[in-house]
Short mmCIF file of C-alpha atoms and ligand atoms in Angstrom, two decimals:
data_model
loop_
_atom_site.label_atom_id
_atom_site.label_comp_id
_atom_site.label_asym_id
_atom_site.label_seq_id
_atom_site.Cartn_x
_atom_site.Cartn_y
_atom_site.Cartn_z
CA MET A 1 -23.66 119.30 -146.72
CA LYS A 2 -21.75 122.54 -147.00
CA LEU A 3 -23.97 125.79 -146.88
CA LEU A 4 -22.52 126.99 -150.51
CA GLN A 5 -21.88 123.51 -152.08
CA ASP A 6 -20.80 123.93 -155.61
CA LYS A 7 -22.34 127.61 -155.81
CA VAL A 8 -20.25 130.21 -157.91
CA VAL A 9 -19.32 133.30 -155.66
CA LEU A 10 -17.75 136.62 -157.41
CA ILE A 11 -16.28 138.74 -154.81
CA THR A 12 -14.64 142.09 -155.50
CA GLY A 13 -11.64 143.08 -153.51
CA ALA A 14 -10.75 139.98 -151.91
CA SER A 15 -6.55 140.03 -152.13
CA ARG A 16 -6.60 141.24 -148.50
CA GLY A 17 -8.55 142.21 -145.35
CA ILE A 18 -12.43 141.44 -145.27
CA GLY A 19 -12.91 140.18 -148.98
CA LYS A 20 -10.09 137.69 -148.43
CA SER A 21 -11.69 136.22 -145.32
CA ILE A 22 -14.94 136.09 -147.36
CA ALA A 23 -12.94 133.74 -150.27
CA GLU A 24 -11.76 131.64 -147.64
CA VAL A 25 -14.88 131.12 -145.56
CA CYS A 26 -16.89 130.39 -148.83
CA VAL A 27 -14.40 127.96 -150.03
CA ALA A 28 -14.39 126.18 -146.81
CA GLN A 29 -18.08 125.88 -147.37
CA GLY A 30 -18.11 124.26 -150.53
CA ALA A 31 -18.20 127.33 -152.81
CA LYS A 32 -16.29 127.87 -156.09
CA VAL A 33 -14.45 131.20 -155.77
CA ALA A 34 -13.76 133.94 -158.48
CA PHE A 35 -12.26 137.02 -157.11
CA THR A 36 -10.65 140.39 -158.12
CA TYR A 37 -8.01 142.50 -157.17
CA LEU A 38 -6.64 145.93 -158.26
CA SER A 39 -3.04 146.14 -157.44
CA SER A 40 -2.00 143.31 -154.95
CA GLU A 41 -1.22 140.90 -157.55
CA GLU A 42 1.56 138.99 -155.25
CA LYS A 43 -1.55 138.36 -152.43
CA ALA A 44 -3.91 137.71 -155.03
CA LYS A 45 -1.92 134.71 -156.25
CA ALA A 46 -0.75 133.63 -152.99
CA LEU A 47 -4.53 133.41 -152.10
CA GLU A 48 -5.24 131.60 -154.99
CA ALA A 49 -2.55 128.86 -154.20
CA GLU A 50 -3.39 128.79 -150.51
CA LEU A 51 -7.02 128.09 -151.32
CA ALA A 52 -6.28 125.51 -154.08
CA LYS A 53 -4.42 123.39 -151.87
CA ASN A 54 -7.25 122.34 -150.00
CA GLY A 55 -8.95 121.31 -153.07
CA GLY A 56 -10.39 124.65 -153.46
CA GLU A 57 -11.82 125.69 -157.09
CA VAL A 58 -10.51 129.35 -156.97
CA LYS A 59 -9.67 132.34 -159.76
CA GLY A 60 -8.41 135.56 -158.98
CA PHE A 61 -8.96 138.41 -161.93
CA LYS A 62 -7.32 141.60 -161.85
CA SER A 63 -10.17 143.87 -162.48
CA ASP A 64 -10.94 147.54 -161.71
CA ALA A 65 -14.46 147.39 -160.08
CA ALA A 66 -14.95 151.04 -160.32
CA LYS A 67 -14.64 150.66 -164.53
CA PHE A 68 -17.76 149.73 -166.46
CA ASP A 69 -16.28 147.93 -169.24
CA ASP A 70 -14.10 146.10 -166.37
CA ALA A 71 -17.12 144.25 -165.08
CA GLN A 72 -18.80 143.14 -168.33
CA LYS A 73 -15.73 141.80 -169.08
CA LEU A 74 -15.12 140.46 -165.65
CA VAL A 75 -18.48 138.49 -165.74
CA ASP A 76 -18.12 137.22 -169.12
CA ASP A 77 -14.66 135.71 -168.08
CA VAL A 78 -16.05 134.40 -164.78
CA VAL A 79 -18.84 132.96 -166.62
CA ALA A 80 -16.80 131.00 -169.22
CA ALA A 81 -14.31 129.67 -166.40
CA PHE A 82 -17.24 128.51 -164.41
CA GLY A 83 -20.46 128.40 -165.77
CA THR A 84 -22.75 130.81 -164.05
CA ILE A 85 -22.35 133.15 -160.87
CA ASP A 86 -24.53 132.40 -158.12
CA VAL A 87 -23.50 135.22 -155.62
CA LEU A 88 -22.20 138.66 -156.00
CA VAL A 89 -20.55 140.18 -153.24
CA ASN A 90 -19.77 143.85 -153.72
CA ASN A 91 -16.74 144.38 -151.30
CA ALA A 92 -14.16 146.52 -153.09
CA GLY A 93 -13.96 149.78 -151.34
CA ILE A 94 -11.59 152.27 -149.97
CA THR A 95 -11.23 155.22 -147.85
CA ARG A 96 -9.86 158.84 -148.76
CA ASP A 97 -10.58 160.61 -145.59
CA ASN A 98 -10.65 164.37 -144.91
CA LEU A 99 -13.25 167.08 -143.76
CA LEU A 100 -15.29 168.46 -146.19
CA MET A 101 -13.46 172.02 -145.91
CA ARG A 102 -9.98 170.28 -147.13
CA MET A 103 -12.11 167.29 -149.25
CA THR A 104 -10.64 167.40 -153.08
CA GLU A 105 -13.02 166.57 -156.08
CA GLU A 106 -10.62 163.61 -156.80
CA GLN A 107 -11.42 162.16 -153.02
CA TRP A 108 -14.66 162.34 -153.51
CA ASP A 109 -15.10 160.79 -156.89
CA GLU A 110 -12.30 157.91 -156.27
CA VAL A 111 -14.43 156.90 -153.37
CA ILE A 112 -17.96 157.14 -155.13
CA ASN A 113 -16.65 155.17 -158.13
CA THR A 114 -14.78 152.68 -156.17
CA ASN A 115 -17.76 152.06 -153.43
CA LEU A 116 -20.91 152.85 -154.96
CA LYS A 117 -20.45 152.90 -158.81
CA SER A 118 -19.01 149.32 -158.56
CA ALA A 119 -21.97 147.96 -157.20
CA PHE A 120 -23.83 149.20 -160.15
CA ASN A 121 -21.12 147.97 -162.64
CA LEU A 122 -21.08 144.62 -161.17
CA THR A 123 -24.82 144.25 -160.54
CA LYS A 124 -25.63 145.08 -163.82
CA ALA A 125 -23.15 142.84 -165.47
CA VAL A 126 -24.24 139.70 -163.02
CA GLN A 127 -27.95 139.94 -163.95
CA ARG A 128 -27.67 138.39 -167.32
CA PRO A 129 -26.71 134.71 -165.83
CA MET A 130 -28.76 135.49 -162.62
CA LEU A 131 -31.79 135.98 -164.71
CA LYS A 132 -31.05 133.18 -166.90
CA ALA A 133 -30.47 130.87 -163.76
CA LYS A 134 -33.70 132.22 -161.95
CA ALA A 135 -31.86 132.63 -159.11
CA GLY A 136 -29.26 134.88 -157.42
CA SER A 137 -28.24 136.53 -154.10
CA ILE A 138 -26.44 139.92 -154.22
CA ILE A 139 -24.64 140.91 -151.10
CA ASN A 140 -23.21 144.65 -150.95
CA ILE A 141 -20.58 145.57 -148.21
CA SER A 142 -21.70 148.87 -146.70
CA SER A 143 -20.95 150.06 -143.18
CA VAL A 144 -22.47 151.46 -140.20
CA VAL A 145 -21.13 154.89 -141.17
CA GLY A 146 -23.38 154.33 -144.22
CA VAL A 147 -26.53 154.47 -141.50
CA SER A 148 -24.96 156.84 -138.95
CA GLY A 149 -22.97 159.54 -140.95
CA ASN A 150 -19.23 159.92 -139.68
CA ALA A 151 -17.47 163.24 -139.47
CA GLY A 152 -14.28 163.48 -141.81
CA GLN A 153 -16.31 160.68 -144.08
CA ALA A 154 -19.05 162.51 -146.11
CA ASN A 155 -17.68 160.72 -149.14
CA TYR A 156 -17.22 157.10 -147.74
CA ALA A 157 -20.55 157.66 -145.58
CA ALA A 158 -22.30 158.71 -148.70
CA SER A 159 -20.87 156.13 -150.74
CA LYS A 160 -21.96 153.50 -148.01
CA ALA A 161 -25.59 155.05 -147.32
CA GLY A 162 -25.78 154.85 -151.53
CA LEU A 163 -25.37 150.98 -151.55
CA ILE A 164 -28.24 150.64 -148.89
CA GLY A 165 -30.76 152.49 -151.17
CA PHE A 166 -29.40 150.58 -154.16
CA THR A 167 -29.68 147.19 -152.19
CA LYS A 168 -33.40 147.77 -151.47
CA SER A 169 -34.24 149.28 -155.00
CA VAL A 170 -32.33 145.90 -156.48
CA ALA A 171 -34.28 143.77 -154.09
CA GLN A 172 -37.64 145.45 -155.20
CA GLU A 173 -36.89 145.17 -159.05
CA LEU A 174 -35.37 141.49 -159.42
CA GLY A 175 -37.37 139.69 -156.09
CA SER A 176 -40.09 138.52 -158.61
CA ARG A 177 -37.09 136.89 -160.45
CA ASN A 178 -35.71 135.01 -157.34
CA ILE A 179 -32.66 137.25 -157.01
CA ARG A 180 -32.09 138.70 -153.43
CA ALA A 181 -29.98 141.52 -152.38
CA ASN A 182 -29.13 142.50 -149.00
CA ALA A 183 -26.32 144.99 -147.31
CA ILE A 184 -23.89 144.11 -144.74
CA ALA A 185 -23.09 147.04 -142.59
CA PRO A 186 -19.79 146.11 -140.93
CA GLY A 187 -18.90 148.23 -137.72
CA PHE A 188 -14.75 148.51 -136.70
CA ILE A 189 -13.21 145.66 -138.05
CA GLU A 190 -9.75 145.22 -137.93
CA THR A 191 -7.96 145.00 -141.39
CA GLU A 192 -5.38 146.98 -143.24
CA MET A 193 -8.27 149.53 -144.02
CA THR A 194 -8.03 150.57 -140.12
CA ASP A 195 -4.23 149.83 -139.51
CA VAL A 196 -3.49 153.25 -140.42
CA LEU A 197 -5.80 154.77 -137.86
CA ASP A 198 -4.30 156.24 -134.30
CA PRO A 199 -3.88 153.37 -131.88
CA LYS A 200 -5.31 155.62 -129.12
CA VAL A 201 -8.69 156.16 -131.26
CA VAL A 202 -8.57 152.58 -132.16
CA GLU A 203 -8.47 151.57 -128.02
CA GLN A 204 -11.12 154.02 -127.44
CA TRP A 205 -13.67 152.42 -130.25
CA ARG A 206 -12.96 148.72 -128.85
CA SER A 207 -14.07 150.14 -125.27
CA SER A 208 -17.26 151.61 -126.61
CA ILE A 209 -18.19 148.47 -128.29
CA PRO A 210 -20.67 146.61 -126.24
CA LEU A 211 -18.77 143.10 -127.21
CA LYS A 212 -15.53 144.89 -126.12
CA ARG A 213 -13.40 143.98 -129.10
CA GLY A 214 -13.08 145.17 -132.67
CA GLY A 215 -14.57 142.59 -135.25
CA LYS A 216 -12.61 139.81 -137.12
CA PRO A 217 -13.31 139.90 -141.02
CA GLU A 218 -14.83 136.22 -140.57
CA ASP A 219 -17.52 138.04 -138.24
CA VAL A 220 -18.42 139.78 -141.61
CA ALA A 221 -17.71 136.40 -143.85
CA ASN A 222 -19.74 134.18 -141.65
CA LEU A 223 -23.03 136.32 -142.82
CA VAL A 224 -21.90 136.54 -146.50
CA VAL A 225 -22.12 132.71 -146.30
CA PHE A 226 -25.65 132.98 -144.57
CA LEU A 227 -26.75 135.35 -147.10
CA GLY A 228 -25.36 133.69 -150.20
CA SER A 229 -26.97 130.14 -149.18
CA ASP A 230 -30.55 128.99 -149.31
CA MET A 231 -30.73 129.35 -145.62
CA SER A 232 -31.72 133.07 -146.28
CA ALA A 233 -34.06 132.28 -149.13
CA TYR A 234 -36.73 134.85 -147.52
CA VAL A 235 -34.15 137.58 -146.93
CA THR A 236 -34.13 140.43 -149.22
CA GLY A 237 -33.64 143.85 -149.02
CA GLN A 238 -32.21 143.98 -145.84
CA THR A 239 -29.16 145.57 -144.06
CA ILE A 240 -27.58 143.71 -141.46
CA ASN A 241 -25.06 145.38 -138.72
CA VAL A 242 -21.96 143.29 -137.71
CA CYS A 243 -20.46 145.60 -135.36
CA GLY A 244 -20.46 143.92 -131.69
CA GLY A 245 -23.36 145.95 -130.72
CA MET A 246 -21.69 149.64 -131.95
CA LEU A 247 -25.07 150.55 -133.43
CA MET A 248 -28.44 149.64 -132.53
P1 LIG B 1 -9.05 146.49 -147.19
O1 LIG B 1 -8.39 145.89 -146.58
O2 LIG B 1 -8.26 147.88 -147.64
O3 LIG B 1 -8.94 145.93 -148.79
C1 LIG B 1 -9.75 146.44 -149.83
C2 LIG B 1 -9.74 145.31 -151.31
O4 LIG B 1 -10.82 146.10 -152.03
C3 LIG B 1 -8.65 145.00 -151.00
O5 LIG B 1 -8.67 143.62 -151.78
C4 LIG B 1 -8.18 145.98 -152.69
O6 LIG B 1 -7.46 145.33 -153.72
C5 LIG B 1 -9.64 145.97 -153.07
N1 LIG B 1 -9.86 147.12 -154.25
C6 LIG B 1 -9.43 148.38 -153.54
N2 LIG B 1 -10.11 148.96 -155.04
C7 LIG B 1 -10.44 148.20 -156.06
C8 LIG B 1 -10.99 148.49 -157.05
N3 LIG B 1 -11.26 149.61 -157.80
N4 LIG B 1 -11.37 147.38 -157.88
C9 LIG B 1 -11.15 146.03 -157.27
N5 LIG B 1 -10.77 146.03 -156.03
C10 LIG B 1 -10.55 146.96 -155.30
O7 LIG B 1 -10.34 146.80 -147.16
P2 LIG B 1 -11.28 145.97 -145.95
O8 LIG B 1 -11.38 146.76 -144.32
O9 LIG B 1 -11.11 144.55 -145.97
O10 LIG B 1 -12.79 146.23 -146.16
C11 LIG B 1 -13.59 145.46 -147.49
C12 LIG B 1 -14.81 146.50 -147.61
O11 LIG B 1 -15.56 146.40 -146.36
C13 LIG B 1 -14.73 147.74 -147.97
O12 LIG B 1 -16.09 147.83 -148.86
C14 LIG B 1 -14.93 148.33 -146.59
O13 LIG B 1 -15.29 149.67 -147.07
C15 LIG B 1 -15.95 147.90 -145.92
N6 LIG B 1 -15.75 148.02 -144.72
C16 LIG B 1 -14.59 147.61 -143.98
C17 LIG B 1 -14.82 148.25 -142.45
C18 LIG B 1 -13.31 147.87 -141.63
O14 LIG B 1 -13.56 148.39 -140.28
N7 LIG B 1 -12.40 147.46 -141.86
C19 LIG B 1 -16.21 148.80 -141.72
C20 LIG B 1 -17.02 148.68 -142.77
C21 LIG B 1 -17.02 148.53 -144.10
P3 LIG B 1 -6.03 145.66 -153.75
O15 LIG B 1 -5.37 145.06 -152.86
O16 LIG B 1 -5.64 145.06 -155.39
O17 LIG B 1 -5.60 147.38 -153.97
#
């Protein structure tokens, strides 16, 4: 029996990077997957086709996670297509790094809306199907930076710290309804988001990590499988680092 057999998993921002890997690993574990993207239409279609080839039930939706009304419509569309939503993965995220001195209001708002408000939008929208099913698992992709802070990332760190507080509150509010909420705090995971970094900085990071490598998107996806499955039935309100020991 696969760990997510027949569960419906909704993942935001899965056209590339960590979200894409979450979609792949969830399908391999028997899940039906609905995923979103914002602009990468071609990559989204390619992912749909790749996963369908191996018999996966997968559908991509263009939907802006930062927009409240988009989230409501998305959840209605996913429920119409798949019947319910068992697992929500709030993964969509962006960086707009800058020192506070130079950070614009737009850079602050874009990051907070995409990384934090999105989780509010989607979590509110999935409440109805999850309450009806008397079950659900909500997984928020935070960051170690949300725990430790990081110079040049005040907007990003605030959004990721906010996700942790949001997760704990949702876990407390919805626990009695058998709806769980947990946060994952990835460390340095090598994706397009980190491709833009100076190679020298990347090398320094790798050597300072106890496991001596950057993480792979699958390292995060494997924890999503555990938190989405019934194996984690008694785990809620937690923030789990996937960081090779970078933050202890
Ligand atoms: P990525 O490669 O840049 O991919 C980001 C994904 O989010 C893309 O699929 C993108 O869709 C989607 N997206 C962006 N804005 C969106 C919006 N408004 N609505 C819907 N989708 C949107 O990033 P990643 O490295 O995989 O990161 C995924 C998550 O992990 C993020 O929340 C990030 O903060 C977190 N994280 C990453 C690392 C790391 O080291 N990589 C570490 C800690 C935490 P389009 O392709 O259509 O733009």
